[in-house]
mmCIF file of C-alpha atoms and ligand atoms in Angstrom:
data_model
loop_
_atom_site.group_PDB
_atom_site.id
_atom_site.type_symbol
_atom_site.label_atom_id
_atom_site.label_comp_id
_atom_site.label_asym_id
_atom_site.label_seq_id
_atom_site.Cartn_x
_atom_site.Cartn_y
_atom_site.Cartn_z
ATOM 1 C CA MET T 165 105.013 100.347 132.571
ATOM 2 C CA THR T 166 104.010 103.471 130.730
ATOM 3 C CA GLN T 167 102.864 106.418 132.818
ATOM 4 C CA ILE T 168 100.077 108.446 131.165
ATOM 5 C CA LEU T 169 100.181 112.127 132.072
ATOM 6 C CA ALA T 170 97.773 114.992 131.422
ATOM 7 C CA LYS T 171 99.151 118.329 130.312
ATOM 8 C CA GLU T 172 98.772 119.628 133.893
ATOM 9 C CA GLN T 173 101.476 117.118 134.853
ATOM 10 C CA ILE T 174 104.331 118.570 132.821
ATOM 11 C CA ASN T 175 106.612 118.555 135.860
ATOM 12 C CA GLU T 176 106.215 114.775 136.260
ATOM 13 C CA ALA T 177 106.876 114.348 132.548
ATOM 14 C CA ALA T 178 110.033 116.468 132.869
ATOM 15 C CA GLU T 179 111.222 114.221 135.730
ATOM 16 C CA ILE T 180 110.925 111.138 133.494
ATOM 17 C CA LEU T 181 113.226 112.775 130.918
ATOM 18 C CA LYS T 182 115.680 114.032 133.543
ATOM 19 C CA ASP T 183 115.899 110.518 135.028
ATOM 20 C CA GLY T 184 116.975 109.080 131.654
ATOM 21 C CA GLY T 185 113.528 107.803 130.639
ATOM 22 C CA THR T 186 111.718 108.004 127.301
ATOM 23 C CA LEU T 187 108.678 110.255 126.977
ATOM 24 C CA ILE T 188 106.158 110.846 124.208
ATOM 25 C CA PHE T 189 105.147 114.525 124.106
ATOM 26 C CA PRO T 190 102.973 116.714 121.872
ATOM 27 C CA THR T 191 104.379 119.224 119.376
ATOM 28 C CA GLU T 192 102.566 121.399 116.819
ATOM 29 C CA THR T 193 103.635 119.047 113.985
ATOM 30 C CA VAL T 194 103.340 115.451 115.263
ATOM 31 C CA TYR T 195 103.982 113.735 118.598
ATOM 32 C CA GLY T 196 107.683 113.174 119.422
ATOM 33 C CA LEU T 197 109.407 110.393 121.379
ATOM 34 C CA GLY T 198 112.070 112.074 123.477
ATOM 35 C CA ALA T 199 115.102 111.341 125.614
ATOM 36 C CA ARG T 200 117.834 113.582 127.041
ATOM 37 C CA TYR T 201 120.582 114.240 124.485
ATOM 38 C CA ASP T 202 123.484 113.481 126.833
ATOM 39 C CA ASP T 203 122.487 109.984 127.992
ATOM 40 C CA GLU T 204 123.377 107.254 125.486
ATOM 41 C CA ARG T 205 121.367 104.596 127.282
ATOM 42 C CA ALA T 206 118.273 106.795 127.076
ATOM 43 C CA LEU T 207 118.958 107.503 123.377
ATOM 44 C CA GLU T 208 119.294 103.778 122.673
ATOM 45 C CA LYS T 209 115.820 103.275 124.142
ATOM 46 C CA ILE T 210 114.328 105.542 121.452
ATOM 47 C CA PHE T 211 115.677 103.329 118.650
ATOM 48 C CA LEU T 212 114.477 100.199 120.438
ATOM 49 C CA ALA T 213 110.983 101.576 121.136
ATOM 50 C CA LYS T 214 110.458 102.561 117.475
ATOM 51 C CA GLY T 215 112.376 99.755 115.771
ATOM 52 C CA ARG T 216 114.260 102.582 114.053
ATOM 53 C CA PRO T 217 117.357 101.948 111.881
ATOM 54 C CA ARG T 218 120.492 103.187 113.685
ATOM 55 C CA ASP T 219 121.707 105.336 110.800
ATOM 56 C CA ASN T 220 118.560 107.498 110.785
ATOM 57 C CA PRO T 221 119.538 110.564 112.867
ATOM 58 C CA LEU T 222 117.391 112.332 115.475
ATOM 59 C CA ILE T 223 116.322 115.978 115.795
ATOM 60 C CA LEU T 224 117.288 117.853 118.991
ATOM 61 C CA HIS T 225 114.507 119.999 120.473
ATOM 62 C CA ILE T 226 115.362 123.193 122.362
ATOM 63 C CA TYR T 227 113.381 126.055 123.943
ATOM 64 C CA LYS T 228 115.891 128.925 123.759
ATOM 65 C CA GLU T 229 118.604 129.964 121.326
ATOM 66 C CA GLU T 230 121.427 129.823 123.892
ATOM 67 C CA GLN T 231 121.052 126.042 123.916
ATOM 68 C CA LEU T 232 121.885 125.938 120.206
ATOM 69 C CA LEU T 233 125.293 127.547 120.718
ATOM 70 C CA GLU T 234 126.344 124.636 122.947
ATOM 71 C CA LEU T 235 125.457 122.098 120.258
ATOM 72 C CA VAL T 236 126.810 123.439 116.979
ATOM 73 C CA GLN T 237 130.088 124.854 115.627
ATOM 74 C CA GLU T 238 128.571 127.887 113.953
ATOM 75 C CA VAL T 239 125.253 129.504 113.121
ATOM 76 C CA PRO T 240 125.370 130.701 109.485
ATOM 77 C CA ALA T 241 123.807 134.121 108.776
ATOM 78 C CA GLY T 242 120.993 132.546 106.741
ATOM 79 C CA ALA T 243 120.124 130.227 109.618
ATOM 80 C CA GLN T 244 120.007 133.189 112.008
ATOM 81 C CA LEU T 245 117.499 134.902 109.700
ATOM 82 C CA LEU T 246 115.307 131.799 109.542
ATOM 83 C CA MET T 247 115.426 131.332 113.311
ATOM 84 C CA GLU T 248 114.329 134.912 113.909
ATOM 85 C CA ARG T 249 111.368 134.484 111.595
ATOM 86 C CA PHE T 250 110.259 130.881 112.157
ATOM 87 C CA TRP T 251 111.393 129.803 115.651
ATOM 88 C CA PRO T 252 109.637 128.664 117.690
ATOM 89 C CA GLY T 253 107.869 126.771 114.898
ATOM 90 C CA PRO T 254 107.839 123.824 112.470
ATOM 91 C CA LEU T 255 111.339 124.336 111.014
ATOM 92 C CA THR T 256 114.350 122.052 111.598
ATOM 93 C CA LEU T 257 117.804 123.339 110.649
ATOM 94 C CA ILE T 258 120.934 121.263 110.025
ATOM 95 C CA PHE T 259 124.222 122.602 111.417
ATOM 96 C CA LYS T 260 127.823 121.385 111.807
ATOM 97 C CA LYS T 261 127.827 119.575 115.124
ATOM 98 C CA ARG T 262 130.204 119.999 118.024
ATOM 99 C CA PRO T 263 132.484 116.945 118.441
ATOM 100 C CA GLU T 264 131.037 116.038 121.849
ATOM 101 C CA ILE T 265 127.506 115.411 120.463
ATOM 102 C CA SER T 266 126.849 111.662 120.560
ATOM 103 C CA SER T 267 127.000 109.867 117.213
ATOM 104 C CA ILE T 268 123.897 107.943 118.316
ATOM 105 C CA ILE T 269 121.964 111.178 117.708
ATOM 106 C CA THR T 270 123.528 111.964 114.340
ATOM 107 C CA GLY T 271 123.760 108.434 112.952
ATOM 108 C CA GLY T 272 127.495 108.986 112.512
ATOM 109 C CA LEU T 273 127.105 112.229 110.480
ATOM 110 C CA GLU T 274 129.112 115.385 111.217
ATOM 111 C CA THR T 275 125.916 117.424 111.138
ATOM 112 C CA LEU T 276 123.090 117.883 113.623
ATOM 113 C CA ALA T 277 119.369 118.692 113.208
ATOM 114 C CA VAL T 278 117.834 121.173 115.709
ATOM 115 C CA ARG T 279 114.369 122.649 116.103
ATOM 116 C CA MET T 280 112.455 124.831 118.565
ATOM 117 C CA PRO T 281 108.806 123.698 118.641
ATOM 118 C CA SER T 282 106.042 126.263 119.165
ATOM 119 C CA ASP T 283 103.562 124.002 120.978
ATOM 120 C CA LYS T 284 103.065 125.492 124.469
ATOM 121 C CA VAL T 285 103.180 122.155 126.280
ATOM 122 C CA ALA T 286 106.365 121.154 124.415
ATOM 123 C CA LEU T 287 108.056 124.477 125.182
ATOM 124 C CA GLU T 288 107.153 124.309 128.864
ATOM 125 C CA LEU T 289 108.385 120.714 129.072
ATOM 126 C CA LEU T 290 111.708 121.663 127.426
ATOM 127 C CA ARG T 291 112.019 124.639 129.766
ATOM 128 C CA GLN T 292 111.512 122.463 132.825
ATOM 129 C CA VAL T 293 113.992 119.795 131.676
ATOM 130 C CA ASP T 294 116.421 122.541 130.614
ATOM 131 C CA LEU T 295 118.365 120.139 128.376
ATOM 132 C CA PRO T 296 118.124 119.521 124.629
ATOM 133 C CA ILE T 297 115.790 116.581 123.977
ATOM 134 C CA ALA T 298 116.374 114.190 121.080
ATOM 135 C CA ALA T 299 113.046 113.175 119.530
ATOM 136 C CA PRO T 300 111.922 111.474 116.340
ATOM 137 C CA SER T 301 108.225 111.170 115.542
ATOM 138 C CA ALA T 302 106.569 108.836 118.098
ATOM 139 C CA ASN T 303 105.401 106.135 115.643
ATOM 140 C CA LEU T 304 106.702 102.610 115.226
ATOM 141 C CA SER T 305 109.178 102.766 112.359
ATOM 142 C CA GLY T 306 107.236 102.476 109.080
ATOM 143 C CA ARG T 307 103.894 103.637 110.555
ATOM 144 C CA PRO T 308 102.382 107.092 109.935
ATOM 145 C CA SER T 309 103.469 109.792 112.406
ATOM 146 C CA PRO T 310 101.043 110.098 115.363
ATOM 147 C CA THR T 311 98.819 113.169 115.295
ATOM 148 C CA SER T 312 96.277 112.317 117.991
ATOM 149 C CA GLU T 313 96.169 110.619 121.379
ATOM 150 C CA GLU T 314 94.646 107.360 120.109
ATOM 151 C CA HIS T 315 97.623 106.898 117.753
ATOM 152 C CA LEU T 316 99.844 106.538 120.833
ATOM 153 C CA LEU T 317 98.143 103.345 122.053
ATOM 154 C CA GLU T 318 100.533 101.179 120.023
ATOM 155 C CA MET T 319 103.436 102.684 122.017
ATOM 156 C CA MET T 320 102.067 101.559 125.402
ATOM 157 C CA GLY T 321 104.666 99.442 127.176
ATOM 158 C CA ARG T 322 107.418 100.696 124.849
ATOM 159 C CA VAL T 323 108.100 104.049 126.538
ATOM 160 C CA ASP T 324 108.313 105.282 130.144
ATOM 161 C CA GLY T 325 105.744 108.050 129.800
ATOM 162 C CA ILE T 326 103.187 109.696 127.515
ATOM 163 C CA LEU T 327 102.310 113.361 127.970
ATOM 164 C CA LEU T 328 98.905 113.945 126.345
ATOM 165 C CA GLY T 329 98.226 117.085 124.327
ATOM 166 C CA GLY T 330 95.198 116.479 122.075
ATOM 167 C CA ASP T 331 95.376 116.630 118.274
ATOM 168 C CA SER T 332 98.469 117.989 116.527
ATOM 169 C CA ARG T 333 97.758 121.429 115.061
ATOM 170 C CA ILE T 334 99.715 120.961 111.788
ATOM 171 C CA GLY T 335 99.716 117.183 111.357
ATOM 172 C CA LEU T 336 102.801 116.901 109.077
ATOM 173 C CA GLU T 337 106.415 116.845 110.294
ATOM 174 C CA SER T 338 108.616 119.956 110.297
ATOM 175 C CA THR T 339 110.387 121.408 107.274
ATOM 176 C CA VAL T 340 114.059 120.284 107.290
ATOM 177 C CA VAL T 341 116.720 122.529 105.705
ATOM 178 C CA ASP T 342 120.442 121.792 105.519
ATOM 179 C CA MET T 343 122.164 125.092 106.313
ATOM 180 C CA THR T 344 125.689 123.625 106.033
ATOM 181 C CA ARG T 345 125.372 123.741 102.224
ATOM 182 C CA THR T 346 125.472 126.691 99.802
ATOM 183 C CA PRO T 347 122.828 127.070 98.567
ATOM 184 C CA PRO T 348 120.904 125.493 101.452
ATOM 185 C CA ILE T 349 119.019 122.278 100.624
ATOM 186 C CA LEU T 350 115.357 121.667 101.443
ATOM 187 C CA LEU T 351 115.467 118.057 102.652
ATOM 188 C CA ARG T 352 111.876 117.635 103.803
ATOM 189 C CA PRO T 353 109.034 120.032 102.936
ATOM 190 C CA GLY T 354 106.708 121.088 105.759
ATOM 191 C CA GLN T 355 104.514 123.986 106.793
ATOM 192 C CA VAL T 356 107.372 126.479 106.450
ATOM 193 C CA SER T 357 107.246 126.520 102.657
ATOM 194 C CA LEU T 358 109.876 126.604 99.896
ATOM 195 C CA GLU T 359 108.479 129.987 98.838
ATOM 196 C CA GLU T 360 109.008 131.417 102.354
ATOM 197 C CA LEU T 361 112.536 129.973 102.535
ATOM 198 C CA GLU T 362 113.451 131.445 99.146
ATOM 199 C CA GLU T 363 112.093 134.804 100.192
ATOM 200 C CA MET T 364 114.521 134.822 103.153
ATOM 201 C CA LEU T 365 117.545 133.045 101.640
ATOM 202 C CA GLY T 366 117.429 133.610 97.893
ATOM 203 C CA GLU T 367 118.282 130.331 96.192
ATOM 204 C CA VAL T 368 117.283 127.066 97.898
ATOM 205 C CA GLU T 369 118.060 123.731 96.293
ATOM 206 C CA LEU T 370 115.504 120.946 96.329
ATOM 207 C CA TYR T 371 116.576 117.568 97.613
ATOM 208 C CA GLY T 372 116.948 115.271 94.614
ATOM 209 C CA ASP T 373 117.286 118.084 92.047
ATOM 210 C CA LYS T 374 121.064 118.116 91.581
ATOM 211 C CA ASN T 375 122.173 116.271 94.678
ATOM 212 C CA GLU T 376 121.283 112.634 94.014
ATOM 213 C CA ASN T 377 124.365 111.441 95.885
ATOM 214 C CA TYR T 378 123.639 113.524 98.934
ATOM 215 C CA ALA T 379 122.252 111.655 101.902
ATOM 216 C CA SER T 380 119.638 112.587 104.481
ATOM 217 C CA PRO T 381 119.362 109.097 105.899
ATOM 218 C CA GLY T 382 115.653 109.323 106.733
ATOM 219 C CA LEU T 383 114.724 109.972 103.100
ATOM 220 C CA LYS T 384 115.852 106.580 101.866
ATOM 221 C CA TYR T 385 113.441 104.715 104.125
ATOM 222 C CA LEU T 386 109.984 104.009 102.734
ATOM 223 C CA HIS T 387 107.312 105.962 104.484
ATOM 224 C CA TYR T 388 104.172 104.289 105.646
ATOM 225 C CA ALA T 389 101.983 102.865 102.927
ATOM 226 C CA PRO T 390 98.569 101.379 103.780
ATOM 227 C CA LYS T 391 98.248 97.616 103.227
ATOM 228 C CA THR T 392 95.681 98.373 100.524
ATOM 229 C CA PRO T 393 97.476 99.790 97.437
ATOM 230 C CA LEU T 394 97.265 103.590 97.338
ATOM 231 C CA VAL T 395 97.366 105.003 93.795
ATOM 232 C CA LEU T 396 97.781 108.627 92.724
ATOM 233 C CA LEU T 397 95.177 109.539 90.076
ATOM 234 C CA GLN T 398 96.343 112.219 87.635
ATOM 235 C CA GLY T 399 94.017 114.090 85.325
ATOM 236 C CA GLY T 400 91.692 117.095 85.016
ATOM 237 C CA ASP T 401 88.404 117.278 86.934
ATOM 238 C CA GLU T 402 86.345 116.031 83.985
ATOM 239 C CA ASP T 403 88.624 113.029 83.444
ATOM 240 C CA LEU T 404 88.413 112.212 87.141
ATOM 241 C CA ILE T 405 84.623 112.447 87.283
ATOM 242 C CA ARG T 406 84.239 110.278 84.171
ATOM 243 C CA PHE T 407 86.635 107.696 85.611
ATOM 244 C CA ILE T 408 84.899 107.588 88.998
ATOM 245 C CA GLU T 409 81.473 107.180 87.405
ATOM 246 C CA LYS T 410 82.544 104.320 85.123
ATOM 247 C CA ASN T 411 85.049 102.412 87.256
ATOM 248 C CA ASP T 412 83.536 99.453 89.148
ATOM 249 C CA GLU T 413 86.501 98.368 91.270
ATOM 250 C CA ASN T 414 85.957 97.920 95.025
ATOM 251 C CA CYS T 415 87.703 101.183 95.802
ATOM 252 C CA ILE T 416 87.473 104.623 97.376
ATOM 253 C CA TYR T 417 88.518 108.015 95.996
ATOM 254 C CA ILE T 418 90.116 110.660 98.223
ATOM 255 C CA VAL T 419 89.072 113.913 96.590
ATOM 256 C CA LYS T 420 88.500 117.656 96.831
ATOM 257 C CA GLU T 421 85.073 119.188 97.470
ATOM 258 C CA SER T 422 83.966 119.885 93.848
ATOM 259 C CA ILE T 423 84.474 116.222 92.895
ATOM 260 C CA PHE T 424 82.996 114.977 96.148
ATOM 261 C CA ARG T 425 79.810 116.949 95.504
ATOM 262 C CA LEU T 426 79.389 115.442 92.043
ATOM 263 C CA CYS T 427 80.436 111.866 92.737
ATOM 264 C CA GLY T 428 79.024 111.436 96.238
ATOM 265 C CA GLU T 429 79.957 109.946 99.550
ATOM 266 C CA SER T 430 79.243 106.343 98.619
ATOM 267 C CA LYS T 431 82.378 106.376 96.454
ATOM 268 C CA CYS T 432 84.426 109.285 97.738
ATOM 269 C CA HIS T 433 86.100 110.585 100.879
ATOM 270 C CA LEU T 434 86.107 114.377 101.204
ATOM 271 C CA PHE T 435 89.732 115.350 101.828
ATOM 272 C CA TYR T 436 89.722 119.104 101.200
ATOM 273 C CA PRO T 437 86.471 120.653 102.465
ATOM 274 C CA LYS T 438 86.395 124.169 100.966
ATOM 275 C CA ASP T 439 89.744 123.307 99.305
ATOM 276 C CA ASP T 440 91.387 123.772 102.723
ATOM 277 C CA ILE T 441 94.914 122.379 102.421
ATOM 278 C CA ASN T 442 95.589 122.909 106.146
ATOM 279 C CA TYR T 443 92.680 120.612 106.968
ATOM 280 C CA ALA T 444 93.917 117.944 104.549
ATOM 281 C CA ALA T 445 97.456 118.102 105.983
ATOM 282 C CA ARG T 446 96.110 117.752 109.526
ATOM 283 C CA GLU T 447 93.983 114.739 108.535
ATOM 284 C CA TYR T 448 96.408 112.862 106.270
ATOM 285 C CA PHE T 449 98.171 110.537 108.722
ATOM 286 C CA ARG T 450 94.893 109.829 110.532
ATOM 287 C CA LEU T 451 93.285 108.982 107.194
ATOM 288 C CA LEU T 452 96.040 106.484 106.358
ATOM 289 C CA ARG T 453 95.485 104.713 109.674
ATOM 290 C CA THR T 454 91.701 104.629 109.137
ATOM 291 C CA LEU T 455 91.955 103.300 105.580
ATOM 292 C CA ASP T 456 93.993 100.362 106.829
ATOM 293 C CA THR T 457 90.999 99.164 108.831
ATOM 294 C CA GLN T 458 88.716 99.127 105.764
ATOM 295 C CA SER T 459 88.449 96.498 103.070
ATOM 296 C CA TYR T 460 88.890 98.186 99.715
ATOM 297 C CA ASP T 461 90.944 96.546 96.952
ATOM 298 C CA ILE T 462 92.408 99.890 95.993
ATOM 299 C CA ILE T 463 92.494 103.494 97.254
ATOM 300 C CA TYR T 464 92.764 106.351 94.749
ATOM 301 C CA ILE T 465 93.989 109.759 95.797
ATOM 302 C CA THR T 466 93.936 112.822 93.561
ATOM 303 C CA GLU T 467 96.702 115.388 92.991
ATOM 304 C CA ILE T 468 97.018 118.745 94.698
ATOM 305 C CA PRO T 469 98.950 121.843 93.602
ATOM 306 C CA ILE T 470 102.609 121.755 94.705
ATOM 307 C CA LEU T 471 102.578 125.136 96.398
ATOM 308 C CA GLY T 472 103.035 126.147 100.050
ATOM 309 C CA LEU T 473 101.894 123.360 102.356
ATOM 310 C CA GLY T 474 100.701 121.481 99.235
ATOM 311 C CA ARG T 475 104.343 120.581 98.498
ATOM 312 C CA ALA T 476 104.669 118.904 101.925
ATOM 313 C CA LEU T 477 101.390 117.038 101.558
ATOM 314 C CA MET T 478 102.212 115.826 98.024
ATOM 315 C CA ASP T 479 105.621 114.661 99.318
ATOM 316 C CA ARG T 480 103.954 112.488 101.995
ATOM 317 C CA ILE T 481 101.328 111.242 99.484
ATOM 318 C CA LEU T 482 104.011 110.215 96.979
ATOM 319 C CA ARG T 483 105.945 108.389 99.696
ATOM 320 C CA SER T 484 102.872 106.413 100.694
ATOM 321 C CA THR T 485 101.888 105.492 97.116
ATOM 322 C CA GLY T 486 105.364 104.003 96.644
ATOM 323 C CA GLY T 487 105.347 105.522 93.127
ATOM 324 C CA ARG T 488 102.028 104.005 91.955
ATOM 325 C CA THR T 489 100.261 106.457 89.636
ATOM 326 C CA ARG T 490 97.492 106.250 87.049
ATOM 327 C CA ARG T 491 97.240 108.973 84.427
ATOM 328 C CA LEU T 492 93.795 109.599 82.920
ATOM 329 C CA GLU T 493 93.564 111.085 79.422
HETATM 330 O O1 LIG Z 572 108.152 117.754 113.182
HETATM 331 C C1 LIG Z 572 109.136 117.046 113.418
HETATM 332 O O2 LIG Z 572 110.244 117.280 112.936
HETATM 333 C C2 LIG Z 572 108.944 115.851 114.358
HETATM 334 C C3 LIG Z 572 108.631 116.366 115.764
HETATM 335 C C4 LIG Z 572 108.567 115.283 116.783
HETATM 336 O O3 LIG Z 572 109.572 117.366 116.105
HETATM 337 N N1 LIG Z 572 110.100 115.008 114.342
HETATM 338 C C5 LIG Z 572 110.413 114.223 113.278
HETATM 339 O O4 LIG Z 572 111.547 113.435 113.471
HETATM 340 O O5 LIG Z 572 109.767 114.199 112.253
HETATM 341 P P1 LIG Z 572 111.921 112.202 112.515
HETATM 342 O O6 LIG Z 572 113.053 111.549 113.210
HETATM 343 O O7 LIG Z 572 110.725 111.393 112.250
HETATM 344 O O8 LIG Z 572 112.480 112.868 111.216
HETATM 345 C C6 LIG Z 572 113.750 113.505 111.216
HETATM 346 C C7 LIG Z 572 114.217 113.693 109.793
HETATM 347 C C8 LIG Z 572 114.663 112.382 109.174
HETATM 348 O O9 LIG Z 572 114.262 112.365 107.806
HETATM 349 C C9 LIG Z 572 116.177 112.447 109.307
HETATM 350 O O10 LIG Z 572 116.857 111.693 108.337
HETATM 351 C C10 LIG Z 572 116.440 113.938 109.142
HETATM 352 O O11 LIG Z 572 115.378 114.563 109.813
HETATM 353 N N2 LIG Z 572 117.708 114.320 109.777
HETATM 354 C C11 LIG Z 572 117.999 114.341 111.091
HETATM 355 N N3 LIG Z 572 119.286 114.699 111.292
HETATM 356 C C12 LIG Z 572 119.810 114.918 110.064
HETATM 357 C C13 LIG Z 572 121.101 115.321 109.585
HETATM 358 N N4 LIG Z 572 122.099 115.553 110.426
HETATM 359 N N5 LIG Z 572 121.280 115.440 108.254
HETATM 360 C C14 LIG Z 572 120.259 115.220 107.389
HETATM 361 N N6 LIG Z 572 119.022 114.830 107.778
HETATM 362 C C15 LIG Z 572 118.802 114.687 109.088
HETATM 363 MG MG1 LIG Z 573 109.421 110.097 111.482
#
């Protein structure tokens, strides 16, 4: 049985976690599926509930810096700088773990991912539990991360509790940076951008640039792709408009406002009203879930500039196209 709790019931939610149960809770990025970090039976339940591969490690969530010191061997100077600027917030840092941290959390790695969320409900929950909470995103493995309450329905019966918190403010998962490497490696782009990281740290390496053999286990798993093929359309605005006007496939185009205005809502879905990248990021996972309920033969999505949050959004788009692109000349 899954207990549904409103955000006024944080204390009941905290009891579920303390008792070794699993709880879905809101964060500013996406909903997380948590269990206490020191209870292996509880941790096992996370993997079972999601159908998650065992070698994909979990992020520990904390509410104060003192908790970090109990988990990791050292806090490098660069990490300290990032924590002062971005915690609490959508930034996960990878440290060398203490030997006593369960290998169920780290998937057998010697490193550990930690983040301090900024969502008020999440922080209050973590404060009341007063223990680090291991939590991946609260989706079934292979599905888009949940960013609103209705996305949690599929988890009913799979977890002990769900703490409701409305829509996720950011809608894409946190930025992940490996601070055990010099230079640090950006493993997963998020709202804390590459440009901001470089400003604080100097050089930051991009995952995949020079480190093909390096493993962040989660990156090798295919992210959610809708059942209908999703294809990235590359080309200038004029090429796109010409293509949309001529093409007679049973399809939809996910586009920015200038193209939407010219090509119309019968063919297009407006993804960036007023070119607002924050809006598009917030809507992306919801959009993927919606598109799966529709009956197009193909879904085209157009490119966005790889800058700031745009890098994170393009990363998630590329993962869900599975590499399918169509270049217009
Ligand atoms: O925004 C978020 O980070 C959300 C909310 C719930 O906090 N959580 C989340 O967790 O996205 P998850 O499990 O879906 O993604 C964690 C990512 C995976 O790609 C995983 O491989 C990577 O972090 N990761 C975790 N520990 C790692 C480690 N020790 N070394 C390298 N990568 C690690
Ligand atoms: Mg996930």
